[in-house]
Amino acid sequence: IIRYGETVEFTCQPGFYRKSNNCMKIVCKNEHLEYPECERREFCEYPQIENGNLYYENHNTREYIQANFPMPQGGVIYYKCLNGTKTEEGACIGLTECRGEGWSPPPKCIGIVKIMKHGISIYQLP
C-alpha cells in the first residue's frame, strides 16, 4: 500500500532499462499513479574496424568514444576509413546502428583498387 505523500522508488530488473526518461521515483498525490516502464534492451560492444576508426566530429579521442560503450540498441555511430580504404558503399565515412543482432550494417573499410586506363587513375572497390 502506498500512502498519500509517500515516495516510492522503482528499479528495473537486470537486462531491462527505463523505457523513456520517466523518473524512477513517484510521489503519491492523488488516486492515480503513473508507474515507470522498463524494457529489455540489447547492447553493442565497441566495434573493431580494420583500416578504420569510430568518428565523432567534435570529439575524436579514443577515451571519449569508448566512454559511450556498451551502446544501447538503437544507438548510431559514424566510422572513418583510413589509408585509402572506403566503406562498402564507397564513402570515406560510414554509419552503423546497434541492433539486436549487433552492428548493422557491420562497420567495414575495404581496400581500393587503382587501375590505370589511358593515363587516368580509376578507383574501384574490389
C-alpha positions as a printed NumPy array, in Angstrom:
array([[  0.   ,   0.   ,   0.   ],
       [  1.302,   3.409,  -0.956],
       [  0.049,   6.203,   1.257],
       [ -0.592,   9.804,   0.38 ],
       [  2.669,  11.798,   0.383],
       [  4.939,   8.734,   0.31 ],
       [  7.687,   8.47 ,  -2.293],
       [  8.317,   5.151,  -3.974],
       [ 11.472,   4.394,  -5.962],
       [ 11.487,   1.826,  -8.76 ],
       [ 14.343,  -0.058, -10.364],
       [ 14.382,  -2.157, -13.496],
       [ 15.399,  -5.81 , -13.363],
       [ 18.845,  -6.738, -14.794],
       [ 18.8  ,  -6.561, -18.595],
       [ 15.883,  -4.101, -18.527],
       [ 16.159,  -0.319, -18.734],
       [ 13.874,   2.68 , -18.452],
       [ 11.616,   2.883, -21.483],
       [ 11.721,   6.677, -21.506],
       [ 13.141,   9.468, -19.427],
       [ 10.415,   8.983, -16.834],
       [ 11.584,   9.447, -13.29 ],
       [ 12.   ,   6.234, -11.344],
       [ 10.57 ,   7.9  ,  -8.222],
       [  6.896,   8.749,  -7.809],
       [  5.036,  10.547,  -5.072],
       [  1.54 ,   9.516,  -4.129],
       [ -0.502,  12.74 ,  -4.511],
       [ -3.832,  11.522,  -5.803],
       [ -5.62 ,   8.333,  -6.645],
       [ -3.742,   7.81 ,  -9.936],
       [ -0.093,   6.813, -10.108],
       [  1.955,   6.737, -13.319],
       [  4.36 ,   3.863, -12.946],
       [  7.626,   3.989, -14.894],
       [  8.071,   1.36 , -17.583],
       [ 11.083,  -0.85 , -18.215],
       [ 12.007,  -2.587, -21.455],
       [ 14.545,  -5.219, -22.409],
       [ 17.454,  -3.824, -24.415],
       [ 20.39 ,  -5.38 , -26.13 ],
       [ 23.75 ,  -3.637, -26.269],
       [ 26.583,  -3.5  , -28.768],
       [ 30.223,  -3.59 , -27.745],
       [ 32.94 ,  -1.335, -29.14 ],
       [ 33.419,  -2.475, -32.753],
       [ 36.814,  -3.43 , -34.129],
       [ 37.167,  -1.871, -37.581],
       [ 40.094,  -2.957, -39.71 ],
       [ 41.509,   0.109, -41.513],
       [ 39.078,   2.426, -39.726],
       [ 38.179,   4.235, -36.513],
       [ 34.999,   5.427, -34.881],
       [ 34.396,   9.042, -35.73 ],
       [ 32.828,  11.879, -33.758],
       [ 33.038,  15.259, -35.438],
       [ 33.81 ,  17.227, -32.268],
       [ 35.39 ,  14.551, -30.066],
       [ 37.739,  12.169, -31.814],
       [ 39.665,  10.895, -28.804],
       [ 39.536,   7.172, -28.139],
       [ 38.742,   7.763, -24.447],
       [ 35.684,   9.902, -25.251],
       [ 34.396,   7.41 , -27.786],
       [ 34.945,   4.342, -25.589],
       [ 33.021,   6.021, -22.753],
       [ 29.858,   5.582, -24.865],
       [ 30.08 ,   1.783, -24.812],
       [ 28.453,  -0.623, -24.485],
       [ 25.922,   1.239, -26.639],
       [ 22.209,   0.523, -26.274],
       [ 20.133,  -0.837, -29.126],
       [ 19.112,   1.986, -31.466],
       [ 22.379,   3.897, -30.953],
       [ 24.128,   5.131, -34.084],
       [ 27.84 ,   5.676, -34.684],
       [ 29.938,   7.005, -37.528],
       [ 33.222,   5.472, -38.556],
       [ 36.006,   6.822, -40.74 ],
       [ 38.015,   4.686, -43.13 ],
       [ 41.789,   5.19 , -43.208],
       [ 44.732,   4.628, -45.571],
       [ 42.791,   5.   , -48.805],
       [ 40.102,   2.488, -47.856],
       [ 36.365,   3.104, -48.236],
       [ 33.103,   1.769, -46.835],
       [ 31.333,  -0.914, -48.862],
       [ 29.255,   1.924, -50.331],
       [ 32.441,   3.698, -51.462],
       [ 32.392,   6.538, -48.903],
       [ 35.102,   7.737, -46.513],
       [ 32.713,   7.904, -43.545],
       [ 30.115,   5.253, -42.79 ],
       [ 27.137,   4.961, -40.461],
       [ 26.068,   1.895, -38.496],
       [ 23.295,   1.208, -35.966],
       [ 23.246,  -1.015, -32.897],
       [ 20.521,  -3.632, -33.382],
       [ 19.596,  -6.799, -31.522],
       [ 21.918,  -8.879, -33.703],
       [ 24.826,  -6.413, -33.468],
       [ 26.02 ,  -3.568, -35.701],
       [ 24.025,  -3.123, -38.91 ],
       [ 25.447,  -2.764, -41.433],
       [ 28.685,  -4.085, -39.943],
       [ 31.289,  -1.285, -39.961],
       [ 33.803,  -2.263, -42.606],
       [ 36.567,  -0.487, -44.535],
       [ 37.796,  -2.177, -47.664],
       [ 40.719,  -1.546, -49.987],
       [ 40.567,   0.401, -53.194],
       [ 41.995,  -0.962, -56.423],
       [ 43.754,   1.592, -58.623],
       [ 43.501,   0.911, -62.344],
       [ 45.34 ,   2.95 , -64.935],
       [ 43.36 ,   3.405, -68.136],
       [ 44.702,   5.697, -70.852],
       [ 46.823,   7.542, -68.256],
       [ 43.834,   8.196, -65.964],
       [ 43.605,   6.733, -62.459],
       [ 40.318,   4.929, -61.897],
       [ 39.473,   3.734, -58.413],
       [ 37.057,   0.921, -57.851],
       [ 36.028,  -1.291, -54.993],
       [ 37.371,  -4.857, -55.148]])
